[in-house]
XYZ file of C-alpha atoms in Angstrom:
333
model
C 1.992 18.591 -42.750
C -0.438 18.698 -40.129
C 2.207 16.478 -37.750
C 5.152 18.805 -38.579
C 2.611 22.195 -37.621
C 1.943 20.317 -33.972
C 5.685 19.285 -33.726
C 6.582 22.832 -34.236
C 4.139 24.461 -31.657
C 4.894 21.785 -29.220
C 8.501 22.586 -29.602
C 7.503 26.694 -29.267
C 5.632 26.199 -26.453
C 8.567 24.447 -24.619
C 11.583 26.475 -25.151
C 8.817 29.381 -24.353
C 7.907 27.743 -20.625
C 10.405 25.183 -20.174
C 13.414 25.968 -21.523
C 13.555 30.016 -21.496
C 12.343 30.242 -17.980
C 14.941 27.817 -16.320
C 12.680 25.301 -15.522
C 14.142 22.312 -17.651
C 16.075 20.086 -15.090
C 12.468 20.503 -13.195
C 11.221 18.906 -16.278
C 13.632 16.196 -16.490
C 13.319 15.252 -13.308
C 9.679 14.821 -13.093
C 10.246 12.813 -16.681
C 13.074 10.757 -14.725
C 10.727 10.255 -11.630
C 7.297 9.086 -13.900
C 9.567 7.313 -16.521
C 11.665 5.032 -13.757
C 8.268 4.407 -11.594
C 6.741 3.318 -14.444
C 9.796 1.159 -15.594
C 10.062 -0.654 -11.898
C 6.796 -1.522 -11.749
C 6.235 -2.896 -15.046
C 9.685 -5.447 -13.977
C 7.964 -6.226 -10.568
C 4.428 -7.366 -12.285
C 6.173 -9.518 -15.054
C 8.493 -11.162 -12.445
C 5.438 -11.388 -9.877
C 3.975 -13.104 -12.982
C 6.922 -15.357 -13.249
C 7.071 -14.496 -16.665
C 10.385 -16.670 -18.786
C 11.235 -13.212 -21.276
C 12.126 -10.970 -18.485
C 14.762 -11.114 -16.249
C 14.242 -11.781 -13.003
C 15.539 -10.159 -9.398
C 19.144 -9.349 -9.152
C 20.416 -11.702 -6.255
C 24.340 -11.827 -6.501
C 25.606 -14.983 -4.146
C 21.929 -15.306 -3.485
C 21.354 -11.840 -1.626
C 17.929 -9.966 -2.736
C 19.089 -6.485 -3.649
C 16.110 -4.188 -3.754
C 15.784 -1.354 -6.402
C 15.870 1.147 -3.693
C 19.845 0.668 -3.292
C 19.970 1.399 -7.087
C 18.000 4.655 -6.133
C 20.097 6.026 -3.153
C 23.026 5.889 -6.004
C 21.586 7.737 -8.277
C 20.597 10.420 -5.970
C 23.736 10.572 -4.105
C 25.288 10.670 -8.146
C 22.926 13.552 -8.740
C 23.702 15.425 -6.041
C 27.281 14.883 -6.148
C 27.165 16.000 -10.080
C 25.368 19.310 -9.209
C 27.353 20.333 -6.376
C 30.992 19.223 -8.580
C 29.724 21.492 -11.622
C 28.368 24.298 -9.602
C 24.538 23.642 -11.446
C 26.063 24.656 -14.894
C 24.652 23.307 -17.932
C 24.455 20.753 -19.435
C 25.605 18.989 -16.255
C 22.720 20.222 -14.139
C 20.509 19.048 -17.081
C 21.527 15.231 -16.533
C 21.849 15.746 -12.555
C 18.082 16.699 -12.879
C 17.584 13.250 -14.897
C 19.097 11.177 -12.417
C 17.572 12.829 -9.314
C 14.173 11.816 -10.862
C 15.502 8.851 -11.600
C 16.563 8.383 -7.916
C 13.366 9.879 -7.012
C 11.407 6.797 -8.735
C 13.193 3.979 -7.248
C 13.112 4.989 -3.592
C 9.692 6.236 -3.037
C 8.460 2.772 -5.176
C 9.685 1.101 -1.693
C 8.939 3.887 0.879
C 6.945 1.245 2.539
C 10.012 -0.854 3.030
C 12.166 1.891 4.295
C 8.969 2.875 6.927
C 8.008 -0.577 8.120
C 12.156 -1.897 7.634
C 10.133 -5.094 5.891
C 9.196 -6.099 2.830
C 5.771 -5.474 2.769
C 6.150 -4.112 -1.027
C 2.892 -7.008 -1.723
C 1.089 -6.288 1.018
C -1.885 -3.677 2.035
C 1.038 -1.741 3.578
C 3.342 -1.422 0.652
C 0.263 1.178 -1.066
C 2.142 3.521 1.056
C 4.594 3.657 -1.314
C 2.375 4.589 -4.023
C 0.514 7.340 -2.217
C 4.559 8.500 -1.691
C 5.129 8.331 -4.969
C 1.922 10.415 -6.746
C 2.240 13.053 -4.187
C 6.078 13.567 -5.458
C 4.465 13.449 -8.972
C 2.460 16.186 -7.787
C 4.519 18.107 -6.224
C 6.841 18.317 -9.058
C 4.084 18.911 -11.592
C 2.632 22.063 -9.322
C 6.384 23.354 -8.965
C 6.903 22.978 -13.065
C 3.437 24.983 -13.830
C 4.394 27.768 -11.033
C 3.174 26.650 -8.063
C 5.008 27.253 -4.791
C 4.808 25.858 -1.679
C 2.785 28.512 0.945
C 1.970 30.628 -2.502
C 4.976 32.718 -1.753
C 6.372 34.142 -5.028
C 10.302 34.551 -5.534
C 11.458 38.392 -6.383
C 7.909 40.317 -4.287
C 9.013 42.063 -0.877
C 7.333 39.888 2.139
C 4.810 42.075 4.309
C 3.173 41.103 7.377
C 0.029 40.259 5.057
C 1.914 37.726 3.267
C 3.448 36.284 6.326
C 0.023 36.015 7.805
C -1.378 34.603 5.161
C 1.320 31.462 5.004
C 1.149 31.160 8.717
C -2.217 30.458 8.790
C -2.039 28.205 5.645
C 0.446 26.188 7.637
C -2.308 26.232 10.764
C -4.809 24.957 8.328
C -2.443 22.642 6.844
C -1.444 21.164 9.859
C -4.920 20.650 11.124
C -6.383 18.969 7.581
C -3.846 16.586 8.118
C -4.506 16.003 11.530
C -8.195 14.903 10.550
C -7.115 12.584 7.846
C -7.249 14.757 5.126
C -3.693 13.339 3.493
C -4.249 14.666 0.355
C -5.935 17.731 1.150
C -3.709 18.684 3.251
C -0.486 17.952 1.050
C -1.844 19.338 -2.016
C -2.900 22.551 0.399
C 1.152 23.486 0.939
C 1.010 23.966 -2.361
C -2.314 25.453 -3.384
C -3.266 28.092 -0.368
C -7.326 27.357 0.210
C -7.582 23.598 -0.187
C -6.612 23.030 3.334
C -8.776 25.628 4.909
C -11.583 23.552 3.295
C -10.793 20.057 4.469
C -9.482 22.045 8.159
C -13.636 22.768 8.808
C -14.931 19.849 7.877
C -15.701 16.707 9.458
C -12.863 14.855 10.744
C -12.390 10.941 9.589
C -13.518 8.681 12.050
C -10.232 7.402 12.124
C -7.778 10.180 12.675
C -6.222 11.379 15.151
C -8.187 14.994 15.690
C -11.484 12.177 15.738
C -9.878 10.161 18.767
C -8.728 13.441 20.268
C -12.165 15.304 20.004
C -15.090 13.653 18.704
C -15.154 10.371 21.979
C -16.950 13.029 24.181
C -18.988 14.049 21.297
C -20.898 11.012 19.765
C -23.589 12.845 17.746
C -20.090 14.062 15.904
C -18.717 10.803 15.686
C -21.531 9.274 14.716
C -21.449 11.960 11.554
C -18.247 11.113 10.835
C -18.994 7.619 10.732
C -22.301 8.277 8.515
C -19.935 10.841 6.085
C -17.423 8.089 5.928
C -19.814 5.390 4.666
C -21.873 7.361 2.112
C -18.683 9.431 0.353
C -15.292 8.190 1.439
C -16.012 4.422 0.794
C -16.729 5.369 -2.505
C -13.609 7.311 -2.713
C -11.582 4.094 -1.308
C -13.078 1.773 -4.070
C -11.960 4.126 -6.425
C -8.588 4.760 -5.265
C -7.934 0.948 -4.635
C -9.104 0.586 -8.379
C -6.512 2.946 -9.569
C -3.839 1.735 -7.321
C -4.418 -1.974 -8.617
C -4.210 -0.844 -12.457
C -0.829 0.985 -12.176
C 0.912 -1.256 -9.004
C -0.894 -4.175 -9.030
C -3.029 -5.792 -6.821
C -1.752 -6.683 -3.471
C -1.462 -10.464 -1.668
C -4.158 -10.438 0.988
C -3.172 -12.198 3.670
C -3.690 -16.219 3.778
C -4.084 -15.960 -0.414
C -2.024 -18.417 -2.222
C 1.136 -16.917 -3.084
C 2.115 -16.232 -6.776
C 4.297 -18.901 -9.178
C 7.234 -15.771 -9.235
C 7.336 -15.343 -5.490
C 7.442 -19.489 -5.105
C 9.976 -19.898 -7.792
C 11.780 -17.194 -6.029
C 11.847 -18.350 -2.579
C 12.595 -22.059 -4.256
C 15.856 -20.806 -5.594
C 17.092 -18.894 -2.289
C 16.607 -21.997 -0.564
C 18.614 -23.767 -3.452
C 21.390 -21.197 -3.418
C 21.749 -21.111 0.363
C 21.941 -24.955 0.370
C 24.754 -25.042 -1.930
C 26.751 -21.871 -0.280
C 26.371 -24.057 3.041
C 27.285 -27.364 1.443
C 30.662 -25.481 0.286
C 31.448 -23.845 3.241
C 30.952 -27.201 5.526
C 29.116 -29.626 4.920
C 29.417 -32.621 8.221
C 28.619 -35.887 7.910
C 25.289 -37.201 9.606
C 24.614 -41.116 10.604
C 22.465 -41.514 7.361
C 24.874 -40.502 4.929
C 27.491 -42.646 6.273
C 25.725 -45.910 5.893
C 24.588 -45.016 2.753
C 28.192 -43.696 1.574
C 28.764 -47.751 3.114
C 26.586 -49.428 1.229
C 27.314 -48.051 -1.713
C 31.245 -48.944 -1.084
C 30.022 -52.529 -0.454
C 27.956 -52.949 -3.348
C 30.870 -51.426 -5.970
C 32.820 -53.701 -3.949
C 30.968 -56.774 -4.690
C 30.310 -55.965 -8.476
C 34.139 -55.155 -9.033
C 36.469 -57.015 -11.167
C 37.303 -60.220 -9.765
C 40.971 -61.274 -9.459
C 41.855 -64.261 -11.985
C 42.207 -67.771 -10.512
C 45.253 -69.396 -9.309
C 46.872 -65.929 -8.378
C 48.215 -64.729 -5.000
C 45.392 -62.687 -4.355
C 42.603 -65.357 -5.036
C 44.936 -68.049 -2.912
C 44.550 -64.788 0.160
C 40.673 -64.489 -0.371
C 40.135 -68.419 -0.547
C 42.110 -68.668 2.564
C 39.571 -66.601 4.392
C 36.753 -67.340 3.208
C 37.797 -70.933 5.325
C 38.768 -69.521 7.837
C 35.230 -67.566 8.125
C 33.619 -71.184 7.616
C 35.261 -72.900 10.344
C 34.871 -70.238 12.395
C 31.134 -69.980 11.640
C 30.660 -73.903 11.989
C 32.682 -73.680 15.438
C 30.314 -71.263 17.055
C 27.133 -73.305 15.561
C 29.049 -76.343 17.537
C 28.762 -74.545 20.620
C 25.566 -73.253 20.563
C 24.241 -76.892 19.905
């Protein structure tokens, strides 16, 4: 009873600020995006693991095709389905989906597509992660109402208002600037949080701290002292998170893992067989061997019966070889 009461508000509440407002391919996709970030990394860890229940990469003719390729589909699917149906329903519902979807899969490897490596293991591939939360984000602050700049859709503009987003932007722009990455981002959406990280201390690290704070080393020296006693801790926790939902990354010079050896052990295995098909020449080695082994089949082969033509032909020679042989030991003497 209790169950069916919740099931029933929970279904109020979203036809009353999902679905009655419009806002319900927003919804999907931010399902679609959570839902297929999830998903990938889940498949990465168990085949990192080298685990035998799940399946492993897809590598057709031994090529490594990364998920991203499956995302650039289905975003260039969603986009074609929304701009085919005009954004009608239910069409725009499933677009939404599959945009998300899309959404997942690319930003999982924004690393790769920045560095144009595979760092997805590596320090570098958290990148990716950072991309991904702050399109979680910003999907979840446009689905509760929040727009970027605060500007509202149907109120006139006024000078005030334009004032206002310009110097959000400023502020933005300048929180950013000082290393403030998610300040800053969440600040485009939420007018005041980047005015707060804009007048504080830069990060030692940043570009506004190279630009301003070399002349200045009482500053730096702040910044450095800041840094240690608040942001470290803010680092350990961050890493923490980031190794519970995308796994830890391969430092450099560790050991790597059983999947990535057993992966690497069958590329080398496919390759060798695509070459060996294509051409395959003949080196000095396998010759004699290929030699030998004709010698030795033709040593333990049938033997031709006695008193034939054959055995006449091989007893011939084999006297001729002896007289031969005894003739040079002759000369030698």
């Amino acid at each position: 009873m209790g169950f069916a009461v919740m099931r029933g508000h929970g279904w109020s509440y979203y036809v009353h600020h999902i679905q009655d407002p419009g806002k319900q391919p927003l919804f999907l996709l931010l399902v679609g995006f959570i839902a297929s970030f999830l998903f990938i990394r889940f498949s990465v860890r168990m085949i990192r693991r080298g685990v035998r229940w799940w399946p492993g990469n897809v590598t057709p003719g031994g090529l490594h095709i990364h998920h991203v390729v499956f995302g650039v589909f289905f975003l260039l699917v969603a986009g074609f389905t929304v701009f085919a149906t005009d954004g009608t329903h239910p069409w725009i519902d499933a677009a939404g989906l599959l945009f998300g979807m899309g959404c997942g899969l690319v930003l999982d490897e924004f690393a790769l597509l920045l560095h144009l490596e595979d760092v997805y293991w590596s320090e570098q591939g958290r990148k990716s992660v950072d991309a991904v939360i702050i399109g979680i984000l910003f999907a979840g602050l446009l689905l509760v109402g929040y727009l970027p700049l605060g500007v509202t859709p149907g109120t006139p503009i006024r000078w005030g208002a334009i004032g206002v987003i310009s110097v959000n932007a400023c502020f933005t722009v300048v929180a950013l600037l000082k290393g403030k990455f998610w300040s800053g981002m969440l600040g485009i959406m939420v007018p005041g949080l980047s005015w707060i990280a804009a007048v504080r201390l830069a990060r030692p690290r940043s570009p506004w701290a190279r630009w301003r704070y070399t002349r200045r080393p009482r500053k730096f020296a702040r910044a450095r002292r800041r840094e240690a006693r608040w942001h470290r801790r803010y680092d350990v926790a961050r890493t923490w998170f980031f190794d519970l939902i995308a796994g830890k990354p391969t430092q450099p010079g560790q050991t790597p893992s059983r999947a990535h050896l057993f992966a690497e052990r069958w590329a080398h295995r496919v390759a060798a067989r695509l070459e060996h098909a294509a051409y395959a020449p003949l080196d000095q080695a396998r010759v004699q061997k290929l030699a030998h082994l004709n010698r030795l089949a033709a040593k333990r082969g049938p033997k031709p019966a006695t008193g034939t033509a054959e055995s006449a032909r091989r007893r011939a020679a084999a006297k001729r070889r002896r007289a031969v042989a005894a003739g040079r030991s002759k000369g030698h003497l």
